[in-house]
Amino acid sequence: GEKRDPVKMRREREEMERRHLE
């Protein structure tokens, strides 16, 4: 099964927020 990666999820969310800010 897929393991939940808090670091990956947080990194993806940070990138999404940065793109939204730009």
mmCIF entry with sequence, helices, sheets and N, C-alpha, C, O atoms, coordinates in Angstrom:
data_MODEL
# 
_entry.id   MODEL 
# 
_entity.id                         1 
_entity.type                       polymer 
_entity.pdbx_number_of_molecules   1 
# 
_entity_poly.entity_id                      1 
_entity_poly.type                           'polypeptide(L)' 
_entity_poly.nstd_linkage                   no 
_entity_poly.nstd_monomer                   no 
_entity_poly.pdbx_seq_one_letter_code       GEKRDPVKMRREREEMERRHLE 
_entity_poly.pdbx_seq_one_letter_code_can   GEKRDPVKMRREREEMERRHLE 
_entity_poly.pdbx_strand_id                 A 
# 
loop_
_entity_poly_seq.entity_id 
_entity_poly_seq.num 
_entity_poly_seq.mon_id 
_entity_poly_seq.hetero 
1 1  GLY n 
1 2  GLU n 
1 3  LYS n 
1 4  ARG n 
1 5  ASP n 
1 6  PRO n 
1 7  VAL n 
1 8  LYS n 
1 9  MET n 
1 10 ARG n 
1 11 ARG n 
1 12 GLU n 
1 13 ARG n 
1 14 GLU n 
1 15 GLU n 
1 16 MET n 
1 17 GLU n 
1 18 ARG n 
1 19 ARG n 
1 20 HIS n 
1 21 LEU n 
1 22 GLU n 
# 
_struct_asym.id          A 
_struct_asym.entity_id   1 
# 
_struct_conf.conf_type_id            HELX_P 
_struct_conf.id                      HELX_P1 
_struct_conf.pdbx_PDB_helix_id       AA1 
_struct_conf.beg_label_comp_id       PRO 
_struct_conf.beg_label_asym_id       A 
_struct_conf.beg_label_seq_id        6 
_struct_conf.pdbx_beg_PDB_ins_code   ? 
_struct_conf.end_label_comp_id       LEU 
_struct_conf.end_label_asym_id       A 
_struct_conf.end_label_seq_id        21 
_struct_conf.pdbx_end_PDB_ins_code   ? 
_struct_conf.beg_auth_comp_id        PRO 
_struct_conf.beg_auth_asym_id        A 
_struct_conf.beg_auth_seq_id         6 
_struct_conf.end_auth_comp_id        LEU 
_struct_conf.end_auth_asym_id        A 
_struct_conf.end_auth_seq_id         21 
_struct_conf.pdbx_PDB_helix_class    1 
_struct_conf.details                 ? 
_struct_conf.pdbx_PDB_helix_length   16 
# 
_struct_conf_type.id          HELX_P 
_struct_conf_type.criteria    ? 
_struct_conf_type.reference   ? 
# 
loop_
_atom_site.group_PDB 
_atom_site.id 
_atom_site.type_symbol 
_atom_site.label_atom_id 
_atom_site.label_alt_id 
_atom_site.label_comp_id 
_atom_site.label_asym_id 
_atom_site.label_entity_id 
_atom_site.label_seq_id 
_atom_site.pdbx_PDB_ins_code 
_atom_site.Cartn_x 
_atom_site.Cartn_y 
_atom_site.Cartn_z 
_atom_site.occupancy 
_atom_site.B_iso_or_equiv 
_atom_site.pdbx_formal_charge 
_atom_site.auth_seq_id 
_atom_site.auth_comp_id 
_atom_site.auth_asym_id 
_atom_site.auth_atom_id 
_atom_site.pdbx_PDB_model_num 
ATOM 1  N N  . GLY A 1 1  ? 0.836  -1.225 0.000  1.00 0.00 ? 1  GLY A N  1 
ATOM 2  C CA . GLY A 1 1  ? 0.000  0.000  0.000  1.00 0.00 ? 1  GLY A CA 1 
ATOM 3  C C  . GLY A 1 1  ? 0.858  1.257  0.000  1.00 0.00 ? 1  GLY A C  1 
ATOM 4  O O  . GLY A 1 1  ? 2.062  1.213  0.253  1.00 0.00 ? 1  GLY A O  1 
ATOM 5  N N  . GLU A 1 2  ? 0.223  2.350  -0.283 1.00 0.00 ? 2  GLU A N  1 
ATOM 6  C CA . GLU A 1 2  ? 0.978  3.622  -0.293 1.00 0.00 ? 2  GLU A CA 1 
ATOM 7  C C  . GLU A 1 2  ? 1.096  4.180  1.118  1.00 0.00 ? 2  GLU A C  1 
ATOM 8  O O  . GLU A 1 2  ? 0.111  4.269  1.851  1.00 0.00 ? 2  GLU A O  1 
ATOM 9  N N  . LYS A 1 3  ? 2.320  4.555  1.486  1.00 0.00 ? 3  LYS A N  1 
ATOM 10 C CA . LYS A 1 3  ? 2.494  5.114  2.858  1.00 0.00 ? 3  LYS A CA 1 
ATOM 11 C C  . LYS A 1 3  ? 2.245  6.621  2.834  1.00 0.00 ? 3  LYS A C  1 
ATOM 12 O O  . LYS A 1 3  ? 2.600  7.305  1.874  1.00 0.00 ? 3  LYS A O  1 
ATOM 13 N N  . ARG A 1 4  ? 1.644  7.116  3.882  1.00 0.00 ? 4  ARG A N  1 
ATOM 14 C CA . ARG A 1 4  ? 1.372  8.579  3.916  1.00 0.00 ? 4  ARG A CA 1 
ATOM 15 C C  . ARG A 1 4  ? 2.669  9.313  4.255  1.00 0.00 ? 4  ARG A C  1 
ATOM 16 O O  . ARG A 1 4  ? 3.262  9.075  5.307  1.00 0.00 ? 4  ARG A O  1 
ATOM 17 N N  . ASP A 1 5  ? 3.104  10.197 3.374  1.00 0.00 ? 5  ASP A N  1 
ATOM 18 C CA . ASP A 1 5  ? 4.346  10.963 3.636  1.00 0.00 ? 5  ASP A CA 1 
ATOM 19 C C  . ASP A 1 5  ? 3.999  12.407 3.996  1.00 0.00 ? 5  ASP A C  1 
ATOM 20 O O  . ASP A 1 5  ? 3.679  13.202 3.112  1.00 0.00 ? 5  ASP A O  1 
ATOM 21 N N  . PRO A 1 6  ? 4.057  12.747 5.259  1.00 0.00 ? 6  PRO A N  1 
ATOM 22 C CA . PRO A 1 6  ? 3.742  14.123 5.683  1.00 0.00 ? 6  PRO A CA 1 
ATOM 23 C C  . PRO A 1 6  ? 4.690  15.130 5.033  1.00 0.00 ? 6  PRO A C  1 
ATOM 24 O O  . PRO A 1 6  ? 4.296  16.249 4.704  1.00 0.00 ? 6  PRO A O  1 
ATOM 25 N N  . VAL A 1 7  ? 5.930  14.718 4.855  1.00 0.00 ? 7  VAL A N  1 
ATOM 26 C CA . VAL A 1 7  ? 6.894  15.652 4.247  1.00 0.00 ? 7  VAL A CA 1 
ATOM 27 C C  . VAL A 1 7  ? 6.529  15.922 2.790  1.00 0.00 ? 7  VAL A C  1 
ATOM 28 O O  . VAL A 1 7  ? 6.520  17.069 2.341  1.00 0.00 ? 7  VAL A O  1 
ATOM 29 N N  . LYS A 1 8  ? 6.231  14.865 2.069  1.00 0.00 ? 8  LYS A N  1 
ATOM 30 C CA . LYS A 1 8  ? 5.873  15.048 0.641  1.00 0.00 ? 8  LYS A CA 1 
ATOM 31 C C  . LYS A 1 8  ? 4.582  15.872 0.536  1.00 0.00 ? 8  LYS A C  1 
ATOM 32 O O  . LYS A 1 8  ? 4.479  16.793 -0.274 1.00 0.00 ? 8  LYS A O  1 
ATOM 33 N N  . MET A 1 9  ? 3.615  15.521 1.364  1.00 0.00 ? 9  MET A N  1 
ATOM 34 C CA . MET A 1 9  ? 2.337  16.258 1.300  1.00 0.00 ? 9  MET A CA 1 
ATOM 35 C C  . MET A 1 9  ? 2.585  17.743 1.601  1.00 0.00 ? 9  MET A C  1 
ATOM 36 O O  . MET A 1 9  ? 2.060  18.626 0.923  1.00 0.00 ? 9  MET A O  1 
ATOM 37 N N  . ARG A 1 10 ? 3.397  17.992 2.631  1.00 0.00 ? 10 ARG A N  1 
ATOM 38 C CA . ARG A 1 10 ? 3.651  19.410 2.997  1.00 0.00 ? 10 ARG A CA 1 
ATOM 39 C C  . ARG A 1 10 ? 4.402  20.101 1.852  1.00 0.00 ? 10 ARG A C  1 
ATOM 40 O O  . ARG A 1 10 ? 4.129  21.258 1.532  1.00 0.00 ? 10 ARG A O  1 
ATOM 41 N N  . ARG A 1 11 ? 5.349  19.381 1.240  1.00 0.00 ? 11 ARG A N  1 
ATOM 42 C CA . ARG A 1 11 ? 6.143  20.023 0.142  1.00 0.00 ? 11 ARG A CA 1 
ATOM 43 C C  . ARG A 1 11 ? 5.179  20.352 -1.006 1.00 0.00 ? 11 ARG A C  1 
ATOM 44 O O  . ARG A 1 11 ? 5.229  21.446 -1.570 1.00 0.00 ? 11 ARG A O  1 
ATOM 45 N N  . GLU A 1 12 ? 4.312  19.408 -1.344 1.00 0.00 ? 12 GLU A N  1 
ATOM 46 C CA . GLU A 1 12 ? 3.385  19.658 -2.475 1.00 0.00 ? 12 GLU A CA 1 
ATOM 47 C C  . GLU A 1 12 ? 2.490  20.846 -2.145 1.00 0.00 ? 12 GLU A C  1 
ATOM 48 O O  . GLU A 1 12 ? 2.247  21.708 -2.991 1.00 0.00 ? 12 GLU A O  1 
ATOM 49 N N  . ARG A 1 13 ? 2.005  20.883 -0.916 1.00 0.00 ? 13 ARG A N  1 
ATOM 50 C CA . ARG A 1 13 ? 1.088  21.990 -0.535 1.00 0.00 ? 13 ARG A CA 1 
ATOM 51 C C  . ARG A 1 13 ? 1.858  23.316 -0.599 1.00 0.00 ? 13 ARG A C  1 
ATOM 52 O O  . ARG A 1 13 ? 1.319  24.329 -1.044 1.00 0.00 ? 13 ARG A O  1 
ATOM 53 N N  . GLU A 1 14 ? 3.103  23.302 -0.157 1.00 0.00 ? 14 GLU A N  1 
ATOM 54 C CA . GLU A 1 14 ? 3.884  24.557 -0.191 1.00 0.00 ? 14 GLU A CA 1 
ATOM 55 C C  . GLU A 1 14 ? 4.053  25.026 -1.639 1.00 0.00 ? 14 GLU A C  1 
ATOM 56 O O  . GLU A 1 14 ? 3.921  26.213 -1.933 1.00 0.00 ? 14 GLU A O  1 
ATOM 57 N N  . GLU A 1 15 ? 4.344  24.094 -2.525 1.00 0.00 ? 15 GLU A N  1 
ATOM 58 C CA . GLU A 1 15 ? 4.516  24.473 -3.939 1.00 0.00 ? 15 GLU A CA 1 
ATOM 59 C C  . GLU A 1 15 ? 3.210  25.038 -4.491 1.00 0.00 ? 15 GLU A C  1 
ATOM 60 O O  . GLU A 1 15 ? 3.213  26.045 -5.199 1.00 0.00 ? 15 GLU A O  1 
ATOM 61 N N  . MET A 1 16 ? 2.110  24.393 -4.169 1.00 0.00 ? 16 MET A N  1 
ATOM 62 C CA . MET A 1 16 ? 0.807  24.874 -4.662 1.00 0.00 ? 16 MET A CA 1 
ATOM 63 C C  . MET A 1 16 ? 0.548  26.289 -4.145 1.00 0.00 ? 16 MET A C  1 
ATOM 64 O O  . MET A 1 16 ? 0.092  27.158 -4.887 1.00 0.00 ? 16 MET A O  1 
ATOM 65 N N  . GLU A 1 17 ? 0.842  26.505 -2.872 1.00 0.00 ? 17 GLU A N  1 
ATOM 66 C CA . GLU A 1 17 ? 0.611  27.849 -2.308 1.00 0.00 ? 17 GLU A CA 1 
ATOM 67 C C  . GLU A 1 17 ? 1.506  28.867 -3.013 1.00 0.00 ? 17 GLU A C  1 
ATOM 68 O O  . GLU A 1 17 ? 1.069  29.976 -3.320 1.00 0.00 ? 17 GLU A O  1 
ATOM 69 N N  . ARG A 1 18 ? 2.751  28.489 -3.267 1.00 0.00 ? 18 ARG A N  1 
ATOM 70 C CA . ARG A 1 18 ? 3.676  29.435 -3.931 1.00 0.00 ? 18 ARG A CA 1 
ATOM 71 C C  . ARG A 1 18 ? 3.143  29.766 -5.326 1.00 0.00 ? 18 ARG A C  1 
ATOM 72 O O  . ARG A 1 18 ? 3.149  30.925 -5.738 1.00 0.00 ? 18 ARG A O  1 
ATOM 73 N N  . ARG A 1 19 ? 2.683  28.746 -6.047 1.00 0.00 ? 19 ARG A N  1 
ATOM 74 C CA . ARG A 1 19 ? 2.171  29.003 -7.415 1.00 0.00 ? 19 ARG A CA 1 
ATOM 75 C C  . ARG A 1 19 ? 0.948  29.902 -7.326 1.00 0.00 ? 19 ARG A C  1 
ATOM 76 O O  . ARG A 1 19 ? 0.762  30.785 -8.163 1.00 0.00 ? 19 ARG A O  1 
ATOM 77 N N  . HIS A 1 20 ? 0.131  29.687 -6.336 1.00 0.00 ? 20 HIS A N  1 
ATOM 78 C CA . HIS A 1 20 ? -1.089 30.503 -6.208 1.00 0.00 ? 20 HIS A CA 1 
ATOM 79 C C  . HIS A 1 20 ? -0.716 31.954 -5.886 1.00 0.00 ? 20 HIS A C  1 
ATOM 80 O O  . HIS A 1 20 ? -1.359 32.891 -6.359 1.00 0.00 ? 20 HIS A O  1 
ATOM 81 N N  . LEU A 1 21 ? 0.321  32.120 -5.084 1.00 0.00 ? 21 LEU A N  1 
ATOM 82 C CA . LEU A 1 21 ? 0.732  33.490 -4.700 1.00 0.00 ? 21 LEU A CA 1 
ATOM 83 C C  . LEU A 1 21 ? 1.263  34.238 -5.922 1.00 0.00 ? 21 LEU A C  1 
ATOM 84 O O  . LEU A 1 21 ? 0.980  35.423 -6.098 1.00 0.00 ? 21 LEU A O  1 
ATOM 85 N N  . GLU A 1 22 ? 2.037  33.544 -6.768 1.00 0.00 ? 22 GLU A N  1 
ATOM 86 C CA . GLU A 1 22 ? 2.625  34.222 -7.927 1.00 0.00 ? 22 GLU A CA 1 
ATOM 87 C C  . GLU A 1 22 ? 1.558  34.757 -8.847 1.00 0.00 ? 22 GLU A C  1 
ATOM 88 O O  . GLU A 1 22 ? 1.872  35.357 -9.874 1.00 0.00 ? 22 GLU A O  1 
# 
